[in-house]
Each structure stands twice: as C-alpha cells, then as structure tokens.
Amino acid sequence: MAPKETLTVTDNRTGMTYELPIQDGTIRALDLRQIKTGPEDFGMMTYDPAFTNTASCRSAITFIEGDKGILEYRGYPIEELAERSTYLEVAYLLLKGELPTEKELKEWTGHVTVHTYLHESIKKLMEGFHHDAHPMGMLLSTVGALSTFYPKAKNVFDAGQRNHDIVRLIAKMPTIAAFAYRHTIGFPYVYPDNDLSYTGNFLSMMKKMAEPRYQVNPVLERALDVLFILHADHEQNCSTNAMRSVGSAQTDPFSAVAAATAALYGPLHGGANEAVLKMLREIGSLANVPAFVKDVKEGQGEKRLMGFGHRIYKNYDPRARIIKRLAEEVFEVTGKNPLLDIAVELERIALQDDYFAKRKLYPNVDFYSGLIYEAMGFHSDFFTVLFAIPRTSGWLAQWQELLGDPDQKIARPRQVFTGPARRSYVPMAKRTPAG
Ligand code: CMC
C-alpha cells in the first residue's frame, strides 16, 4: 500500500491531533491555522525569517539541487547552455519555456534589437546624475523612470502589452548600463549599433571612441555572453523575491525591475563580486592568504570570505566552475589578472580548511567573475550592473509566471509582534528619555 501523503501533528498544549496534506514535499502554512488552543487563539503560524525553509511559489523555470551543485533552466543543464547557447536564446527559453526555433530566434532577436534605443529624455535624465554616482544607483533609478515613458505597462494582465515591455526591458538594460558607465567616466554616450550582437553592441556602447565602428573581440564577446547565460536566473533569490513581491501588487514591470535591481545592489547578493576584488586587493599577496583565512575564521562571521558560501549550494557552485575555465580564455586575450593567483590560493586553502568544510562553504558565482570583468576593463563598481543586465530576463520570466499563477496574491507576510501591550498615551510632561 502506498504511504499516505499526510503529516500528523499533535499539539501538546491541547492533546489535539491534526492531519495535514503533503504536496510536493510541502505542507500549506495556512493548514496550520486550524491548530488553536481555544476559540480566541488566532491559530498556529510558521516563523521563518529570511524564508530559509519556505517555498513562496510553484515555479517551472529554474531547478537547483544545492547539495549536488546542479543548476538547470527549464530542464537544460547550465553547462550545456553555457557551451552551446547564446544569452538571447536562453532569455527566450526562460520566458517562453522552450528553446526557440531558428525562425523564432530571428524574430526575437529582431524585436530586442529594434528596442535598444532610449528616449532622448531618458538620456537627459541620466545626464543629471552626479559625476561620481554609483552605476547601480543610476541603473535602478533610470529603469524605474522608464515606467513614466511607458504608462501602458500598468496593464500587466494584457499579454501583448506585457510581451512588449519584456522586450523593451531586455533591450534597454544594456543601453542604460552603458550610458551609466560613460557618465561615470565623463565620456559621451554611444548609441546602440543594431548590426552587432546583444553583447557585441553592449561592448561597443561601453568602449567605442572615435572609430566609425567598434571592432568587437569575438573571444570577449562570447565570454560576456556566457557570463550573461550563467547569471540569467537563479530561482527564488533575494532580487527575484523582490521582483515577485513588488509584482504581486500588480506594479508595472519597469518599477518592479527597479526594485529587483535595488535588491541585487546589496553586497550579500549581486554586490559580492565587487567585494571579492576589494578583498583580494586587501590580501595583496600570496603570503598573506593564510593569515586572512585565519582572520575570517576567528571573526565568528564578522568577516567573511567574499565569493564563498551560498544559501542553496552546499557544494561547488556550477557557475563558478564554468567561470574559472572561462577566465583562462579571457586572460589569453587580455593578459592575466594578477589577482587570480591570490584567488586560486585562497580557494585552495579554504577548501582544505575544516571551518569551510563543516559549513559547506564553496566558491560561488562571484568568486571568479570579478576577475574576468576587471581583465575586460570594467570598473569594479560596474560589476553588479553586469549581473543586473542578464538577470532581467530571469526576473521577467518569474514575474510573468507569478501573474499567471492562480495561487498567488499580494505578498504579505505575517509577523510575531514583540512590542509593548496596549497602553495609554503619555503626555509630554510625563515622558522619560527613551535612552
Ligand atoms: N565566509 C565565512 N563564513 C561564512 C561565509 C563566508 N563567506 N558564509 C557563511 N559563513 C558562515 C557563517 O558565519 C555561519 O557560521 P556559523 O554557523 O558559525 O554562525 C555559517 O557559515 C552559515 O552562514 P549563514 O550566514 O547562515 O548562511 P546564509 O545562507 O544566510 O548566507 C550568503 C549565504 C551567500 C549570504 C553567505 O554565505 C555570505 O555572506 N557569503 C559571502 C557573500 C557572497 O559571496 N555572496 C554572493 C552569493 S552568490 C550570488 C547570489 O546569488 O547573489
């Protein structure tokens, strides 16, 4: 006889027993609400700060098996996609569920390509940023401002409108990013060259100077495309959760992508690769690596080995493995980044160390990506922008899935209230200093 797909819970406060259905290895948190000590009791909730053990959605997009270091988009292993696909194909796959046929890819690429230009007023808006504005701040505010240019984007349940705005976002993110970069270095903005590939055009907008057409190095163009594939989606991470949470209020996708970009900005999320380079520079030489690792261990979590550890991967992040290999190809063109030796030594020492082994801390996607970006001539404060551009397709795929999911409502967690019990207002004369 097949075992029953239920969970029996006994409430020792009352002696009552409840049988809860199990579906896909989960119980519905709302099924716990029936567990009460009496009619006045609100009912049992789960307490899960940071959602460490809560599935917030059902999703068919990205699969991760953290213990084995497996990552798949719509069933395709990340290694095969990185080897054989292009970023625009992968974006299509994430959004539509299947790899495009030749005709579909041509149409899709054509749509994205003709939407790369920004309204001139957006350019003017960007010109208003301070000369040393962080490119992520510029990116997130400019993408949010796009919602004022496309007010019909509010019609989030109109599939045609939604597709249009998805294309706009994927097409315009590289342009905004490149304009932000040119702004920080005080160079004139370069308009998109629609005869180039997605990453080729991006490199042109970043680097072109007086030459009539920017000559894209094919190795760097492909390397960037692979990095974009690797960063395209990663199921319910912090920024995707922000995208879904904001999107659940039926907010337009430009504003929701601005919120997701803001989440990505944080040093524990997309900002980590910038932090890795800072850390490698601080270490400075191979001889200082053991002392640094010792400091991290003794810091009791105060000081972290940036680019190490992951909420989901308890094994080598498969993206880090691909990036480590990719680094060698890039360095053949650009020359070796001198920080690579420190990174390799840091990885070697950390992987042998009990502290990291016990906590299953391995290199994540950010450990080696910054080294490639730096070798390609990108400033470290631009690295998170290079994460945001490709992640846009993942955010949008997740947002689209959310809007079509009948289980979803406006995201609104519960709390366990720990403040004072109800009390009477204290007049000014009777108050004591809070400190
Ligand atoms: N260096 C040293 N110790 C660490 C590190 C690290 N990088 N990461 C976790 N630990 C320790 C932590 O101190 C804790 O130890 P203890 O059990 O003694 O208190 C234990 O490992 C578990 O850590 P946690 O903070 O509970 O783990 P988490 O799942 O909340 O955090 C993380 C995941 C990625 C935020 C964390 O590993 C971290 O801060 N890593 C460094 C930042 C980084 O590289 N972030 C990029 C993540 S990958 C890109 C992305 O998807 O955004």
XYZ file of C-alpha atoms and ligand atoms in Angstrom:
487
model
C 0.000 0.000 0.000
C 1.335 3.454 -0.905
C 2.136 5.541 2.181
C -0.354 8.297 2.973
C 0.785 11.731 1.746
C -0.098 13.426 5.029
C 1.583 14.764 8.130
C 0.093 14.121 11.558
C 0.712 16.867 14.085
C -0.096 16.605 17.768
C -0.489 19.832 19.724
C 0.830 19.002 23.177
C -0.880 22.089 24.593
C -4.306 20.625 23.866
C -3.656 16.975 23.047
C -5.426 17.504 19.700
C -4.139 15.768 16.583
C -4.338 17.169 13.051
C -3.710 15.510 9.714
C -2.256 17.859 7.110
C -1.979 17.011 3.388
C 1.528 16.896 1.910
C 2.020 18.046 -1.677
C 5.422 18.080 -3.375
C 7.113 17.603 -0.011
C 5.430 20.668 1.473
C 2.538 21.396 3.785
C 0.462 24.539 3.306
C 1.300 27.004 6.060
C -2.353 28.025 6.144
C -3.313 24.459 7.128
C -1.616 25.163 10.460
C -4.095 27.936 11.229
C -6.644 25.364 12.434
C -4.274 24.482 15.301
C -5.611 26.597 18.157
C -5.622 26.498 21.943
C -9.147 27.930 22.030
C -11.660 29.975 20.035
C -9.810 33.242 20.826
C -6.478 31.920 19.555
C -5.529 33.249 16.083
C -4.086 29.858 15.145
C -0.617 28.492 14.509
C 1.748 30.222 12.063
C 5.259 29.364 10.927
C 8.174 31.645 11.855
C 10.690 31.764 9.019
C 12.742 34.963 8.840
C 14.621 35.118 5.513
C 12.422 32.299 4.124
C 15.078 29.685 4.780
C 12.565 26.838 4.635
C 9.517 28.298 2.939
C 8.520 27.794 -0.699
C 6.849 31.047 -1.757
C 5.695 29.788 -5.151
C 5.491 26.890 -7.542
C 7.860 27.515 -10.426
C 8.751 25.682 -13.652
C 11.679 27.915 -14.605
C 14.904 27.111 -12.768
C 15.893 23.992 -10.870
C 18.743 23.942 -8.363
C 19.909 20.969 -6.362
C 22.222 22.673 -3.938
C 23.809 19.583 -2.391
C 24.878 18.247 -5.773
C 25.733 21.601 -7.370
C 23.115 21.233 -10.136
C 21.556 24.178 -11.980
C 19.081 23.819 -14.848
C 16.972 26.315 -16.780
C 13.723 24.698 -17.955
C 15.428 21.319 -17.608
C 18.586 22.164 -19.565
C 21.860 21.844 -17.571
C 23.664 25.160 -17.202
C 26.876 23.553 -18.532
C 25.193 22.685 -21.869
C 23.591 26.098 -22.202
C 26.907 27.829 -21.458
C 28.630 25.662 -24.041
C 26.093 25.740 -26.863
C 23.582 28.539 -26.452
C 23.514 32.327 -26.589
C 22.137 34.721 -23.995
C 19.187 35.773 -26.155
C 18.263 32.123 -26.772
C 18.433 31.497 -23.023
C 16.302 34.569 -22.291
C 13.723 33.199 -24.736
C 13.905 29.789 -23.062
C 13.338 31.281 -19.601
C 10.432 33.414 -20.762
C 8.678 31.012 -23.129
C 9.611 27.630 -21.705
C 11.281 26.172 -24.827
C 14.375 26.932 -26.876
C 13.443 28.974 -29.968
C 13.414 27.543 -33.488
C 15.633 29.340 -35.984
C 12.696 31.461 -37.156
C 11.588 32.258 -33.606
C 15.097 33.247 -32.607
C 15.424 35.523 -35.634
C 12.166 37.265 -34.781
C 13.004 37.503 -31.077
C 16.484 38.877 -31.761
C 14.954 41.353 -34.227
C 12.420 42.563 -31.635
C 15.052 43.023 -28.948
C 17.441 44.732 -31.364
C 14.957 47.376 -32.520
C 14.178 48.357 -28.928
C 17.710 49.103 -27.770
C 17.416 52.874 -28.171
C 16.372 55.088 -25.254
C 14.136 58.125 -25.456
C 16.335 61.230 -25.557
C 14.688 62.486 -22.374
C 15.986 59.390 -20.576
C 19.457 60.375 -21.711
C 18.873 63.878 -20.327
C 17.656 62.405 -17.056
C 20.871 60.400 -16.797
C 22.967 63.465 -17.531
C 21.590 64.909 -14.283
C 23.364 62.349 -12.100
C 26.358 63.499 -10.095
C 29.704 62.689 -11.748
C 30.551 60.050 -9.137
C 27.100 58.441 -8.927
C 27.289 54.653 -8.500
C 26.220 52.972 -11.759
C 23.810 50.674 -9.875
C 22.052 53.730 -8.405
C 21.800 55.192 -11.896
C 20.578 51.913 -13.354
C 17.873 51.281 -10.796
C 16.507 54.812 -10.855
C 16.591 55.056 -14.658
C 14.863 51.734 -15.180
C 12.212 52.861 -12.685
C 11.851 56.124 -14.619
C 11.090 54.123 -17.793
C 7.645 53.409 -16.309
C 6.806 57.096 -16.798
C 7.622 56.749 -20.502
C 5.525 53.617 -20.953
C 2.418 54.194 -18.810
C 0.512 51.403 -20.580
C 2.878 48.984 -18.832
C 0.443 49.195 -15.908
C -1.828 46.812 -17.864
C 0.045 43.832 -16.535
C -2.696 41.340 -17.451
C -2.636 42.330 -21.122
C -0.370 39.671 -22.644
C 0.521 41.799 -25.692
C 1.482 44.755 -23.536
C 3.440 42.507 -21.219
C 5.447 40.999 -24.091
C 6.175 44.451 -25.430
C 7.516 45.662 -22.090
C 9.533 42.478 -21.572
C 11.277 43.105 -24.905
C 11.813 46.761 -24.011
C 13.417 45.876 -20.695
C 15.746 43.217 -22.098
C 16.711 45.559 -24.948
C 17.186 48.745 -22.931
C 19.004 47.480 -19.826
C 22.388 47.280 -21.641
C 21.881 50.766 -23.077
C 21.075 52.291 -19.678
C 24.006 50.386 -18.162
C 26.438 51.599 -20.817
C 25.191 55.194 -20.540
C 25.676 54.988 -16.753
C 29.242 53.799 -17.302
C 30.064 56.502 -19.841
C 28.592 59.042 -17.431
C 30.911 57.969 -14.612
C 33.987 58.342 -16.817
C 32.773 61.574 -18.400
C 32.715 60.215 -21.952
C 29.929 60.851 -24.480
C 27.198 58.224 -24.585
C 27.427 55.789 -27.517
C 24.166 54.908 -29.251
C 23.340 51.260 -29.946
C 24.732 49.631 -33.084
C 21.952 47.329 -34.207
C 24.183 45.381 -36.586
C 26.035 43.882 -33.639
C 25.043 41.024 -31.340
C 23.489 41.676 -27.917
C 26.833 41.544 -26.120
C 28.777 42.965 -29.085
C 26.554 46.026 -29.099
C 26.911 46.350 -25.331
C 30.712 46.280 -25.608
C 30.516 48.863 -28.380
C 28.367 51.200 -26.242
C 30.859 50.779 -23.394
C 34.124 51.136 -25.257
C 33.717 52.856 -28.626
C 35.641 56.086 -29.061
C 36.345 57.884 -32.365
C 36.441 54.832 -34.655
C 33.479 54.587 -37.110
C 32.609 51.074 -35.896
C 33.804 49.326 -32.756
C 35.699 46.114 -33.556
C 34.382 43.576 -31.061
C 36.852 40.924 -29.957
C 34.961 37.634 -30.559
C 36.506 35.895 -27.526
C 35.416 38.687 -25.185
C 32.007 38.931 -26.863
C 31.438 35.198 -26.350
C 32.825 35.289 -22.786
C 30.404 38.045 -21.854
C 27.567 36.123 -23.487
C 28.438 33.046 -21.393
C 28.572 35.171 -18.239
C 25.144 36.545 -19.152
C 23.805 32.980 -19.587
C 25.165 31.995 -16.170
C 23.551 34.990 -14.484
C 20.178 34.842 -16.261
C 18.167 33.218 -13.485
C 18.640 31.584 -10.121
C 15.133 30.780 -8.877
C 13.946 32.497 -5.671
C 16.995 34.584 -4.755
C 16.752 37.933 -2.961
C 16.206 40.112 -6.058
C 13.765 37.671 -7.679
C 11.849 37.610 -4.434
C 11.783 41.428 -4.585
C 10.545 41.263 -8.195
C 7.800 38.824 -7.267
C 6.874 40.668 -4.088
C 6.553 44.034 -5.832
C 4.985 42.399 -8.902
C 2.344 40.776 -6.673
C 0.931 44.268 -6.086
C 0.370 44.378 -9.895
C 3.017 47.076 -10.212
C 4.301 47.733 -13.743
C 7.416 45.727 -14.747
C 9.732 48.766 -15.014
C 9.110 49.692 -11.376
C 9.319 46.046 -10.298
C 12.660 45.600 -12.117
C 13.887 48.767 -10.347
C 13.044 47.096 -7.015
C 14.763 43.868 -8.049
C 17.826 45.874 -9.142
C 17.882 47.565 -5.735
C 17.919 44.155 -4.038
C 20.726 42.981 -6.312
C 22.771 46.059 -5.339
C 23.395 44.685 -1.824
C 26.865 43.274 -1.031
C 25.425 39.936 0.102
C 23.760 39.453 -3.272
C 24.949 40.944 -6.588
C 27.439 43.256 -4.929
C 29.607 40.338 -3.835
C 31.865 40.219 -6.904
C 32.855 43.832 -6.314
C 33.564 42.879 -2.701
C 35.679 39.904 -3.832
C 38.086 42.153 -5.744
C 38.284 44.539 -2.823
C 39.123 41.583 -0.579
C 41.753 40.195 -2.995
C 43.395 43.623 -3.167
C 43.382 43.881 0.617
C 45.089 40.488 0.868
C 47.647 41.806 -1.612
C 49.977 38.797 -1.891
C 50.028 35.013 -1.720
C 51.948 35.143 1.554
C 49.063 36.946 3.272
C 46.409 34.359 2.332
C 46.735 32.043 5.381
C 46.529 34.993 7.801
C 43.438 36.286 6.020
C 41.701 32.907 6.226
C 42.596 32.727 9.921
C 41.063 36.187 10.461
C 37.847 35.105 8.740
C 37.621 32.010 10.926
C 38.312 33.890 14.134
C 35.932 36.692 13.199
C 32.948 34.424 14.050
C 31.004 35.553 10.998
C 32.048 39.223 11.367
C 34.482 38.982 8.483
C 33.501 36.825 5.509
C 35.323 35.244 2.676
C 33.505 37.075 -0.095
C 32.530 34.934 -3.062
C 32.209 31.921 -0.776
C 29.087 30.286 0.589
C 25.552 30.180 -0.682
C 22.122 29.778 0.823
C 21.278 26.986 -1.626
C 24.562 25.494 -2.844
C 26.221 23.314 -0.275
C 28.684 22.207 -2.929
C 30.747 23.937 -5.631
C 28.501 26.428 -7.448
C 28.398 25.027 -11.034
C 28.566 28.576 -12.389
C 31.864 29.175 -10.554
C 33.372 26.109 -12.237
C 32.426 27.397 -15.710
C 33.668 30.911 -14.909
C 37.011 29.615 -13.650
C 37.545 27.912 -17.041
C 36.273 30.949 -18.940
C 38.786 33.137 -17.097
C 41.646 31.299 -18.785
C 40.201 32.003 -22.270
C 39.715 35.679 -21.447
C 43.184 36.052 -19.931
C 44.729 34.754 -23.171
C 43.328 37.881 -24.834
C 43.615 40.418 -22.036
C 46.648 39.152 -20.152
C 46.333 37.510 -16.744
C 44.719 39.373 -13.902
C 47.428 39.339 -11.195
C 44.778 38.815 -8.506
C 43.947 35.393 -9.984
C 46.843 33.706 -8.179
C 45.617 35.059 -4.849
C 42.084 33.846 -5.611
C 43.267 30.350 -6.555
C 45.390 30.129 -3.409
C 42.521 31.394 -1.271
C 40.233 28.750 -2.739
C 42.864 26.029 -2.206
C 43.436 26.924 1.440
C 39.756 27.446 2.239
C 38.678 24.164 0.661
C 41.165 22.255 2.840
C 40.048 24.003 5.996
C 37.637 22.406 8.467
C 35.814 25.677 9.125
C 34.705 25.938 5.494
C 34.227 22.177 5.010
C 31.984 21.875 8.088
C 29.788 24.752 6.910
C 29.865 23.547 3.272
C 31.238 26.850 2.026
C 32.458 26.677 -1.579
C 33.204 29.330 -4.214
C 30.047 30.868 -5.641
C 29.397 32.625 -8.965
C 31.004 35.836 -7.718
C 34.361 34.420 -6.736
C 35.928 34.452 -10.210
C 33.565 36.648 -12.265
C 35.023 39.930 -10.996
C 38.495 38.875 -12.139
C 37.217 38.411 -15.695
C 35.289 41.658 -15.647
C 38.340 43.531 -14.401
C 40.545 41.953 -17.069
C 37.980 43.065 -19.661
C 38.437 46.628 -18.433
C 35.250 47.077 -16.377
C 35.496 49.075 -13.140
C 34.617 47.104 -10.027
C 31.633 49.314 -9.176
C 30.186 48.246 -12.533
C 30.232 44.510 -11.806
C 26.784 44.374 -10.248
C 25.416 46.144 -13.310
C 26.852 43.284 -15.389
C 24.810 40.941 -13.200
C 21.613 43.011 -13.475
C 21.557 43.097 -17.294
C 21.169 39.336 -17.814
C 19.174 38.738 -14.616
C 16.473 40.959 -16.116
C 15.260 38.044 -18.274
C 15.015 35.810 -15.198
C 13.166 38.478 -13.199
C 10.716 38.933 -16.065
C 10.177 35.190 -16.534
C 9.428 34.857 -12.805
C 7.148 37.917 -12.868
C 5.224 36.532 -15.838
C 4.855 33.181 -14.091
C 3.590 34.922 -10.956
C 0.916 36.823 -12.884
C -0.393 33.595 -14.393
C -0.394 31.654 -11.122
C -3.874 31.367 -9.573
C -2.306 30.527 -6.175
C -0.633 33.950 -5.956
C -1.996 37.038 -4.228
C -0.365 40.226 -2.991
C 2.691 39.155 -0.959
C 2.030 39.989 2.623
C 3.889 38.062 5.332
C 2.738 37.766 8.925
C 4.752 38.821 11.975
C 5.215 37.782 15.560
C 4.551 41.006 17.435
C 7.108 41.659 20.193
C 6.270 45.273 21.101
C 4.506 46.658 24.181
C 0.975 45.667 25.077
C -1.730 48.288 24.606
C -1.146 51.349 26.842
C -2.436 54.899 27.267
C -0.875 57.905 25.539
C 1.789 59.583 27.737
C 1.592 63.407 27.879
C 4.866 65.229 27.034
C 5.457 66.393 30.624
C 5.383 62.829 31.935
C 7.747 61.238 29.380
C 11.183 59.932 30.283
C 14.076 59.848 27.751
C 13.966 56.659 25.639
C 17.694 56.010 26.016
N 32.895 33.380 4.926
C 32.997 32.895 6.175
N 31.998 32.314 6.852
C 30.832 32.202 6.219
C 30.641 32.671 4.905
C 31.725 33.266 4.258
N 31.621 33.728 3.012
N 29.368 32.428 4.528
C 28.784 31.826 5.571
N 29.670 31.692 6.596
C 29.426 31.031 7.882
C 28.576 31.885 8.793
O 29.355 32.737 9.598
C 27.818 30.848 9.558
O 28.699 30.330 10.538
P 28.140 29.864 11.988
O 27.256 28.690 11.683
O 29.355 29.543 12.782
O 27.357 31.041 12.516
C 27.585 29.727 8.533
O 28.658 29.858 7.603
C 26.255 29.820 7.819
O 26.150 31.124 7.261
P 24.798 31.908 7.039
O 25.074 33.375 7.078
O 23.759 31.376 7.980
O 24.420 31.439 5.588
P 23.364 32.136 4.653
O 22.749 31.059 3.851
O 22.449 33.032 5.421
O 24.265 33.095 3.763
C 25.489 34.040 2.000
C 24.555 32.891 2.419
C 25.743 33.955 0.487
C 24.806 35.391 2.274
C 26.816 33.927 2.802
O 27.431 32.686 2.535
C 27.750 35.100 2.531
O 27.636 36.133 3.172
N 28.739 34.908 1.578
C 29.617 35.974 1.213
C 28.903 36.933 0.260
C 28.764 36.333 -1.115
O 29.698 35.774 -1.681
N 27.555 36.493 -1.702
C 27.264 36.053 -3.049
C 26.242 34.976 -3.071
S 26.162 34.202 -4.687
C 25.430 35.375 -5.692
C 23.999 35.490 -5.485
O 23.264 34.511 -5.751
O 23.564 36.563 -5.072
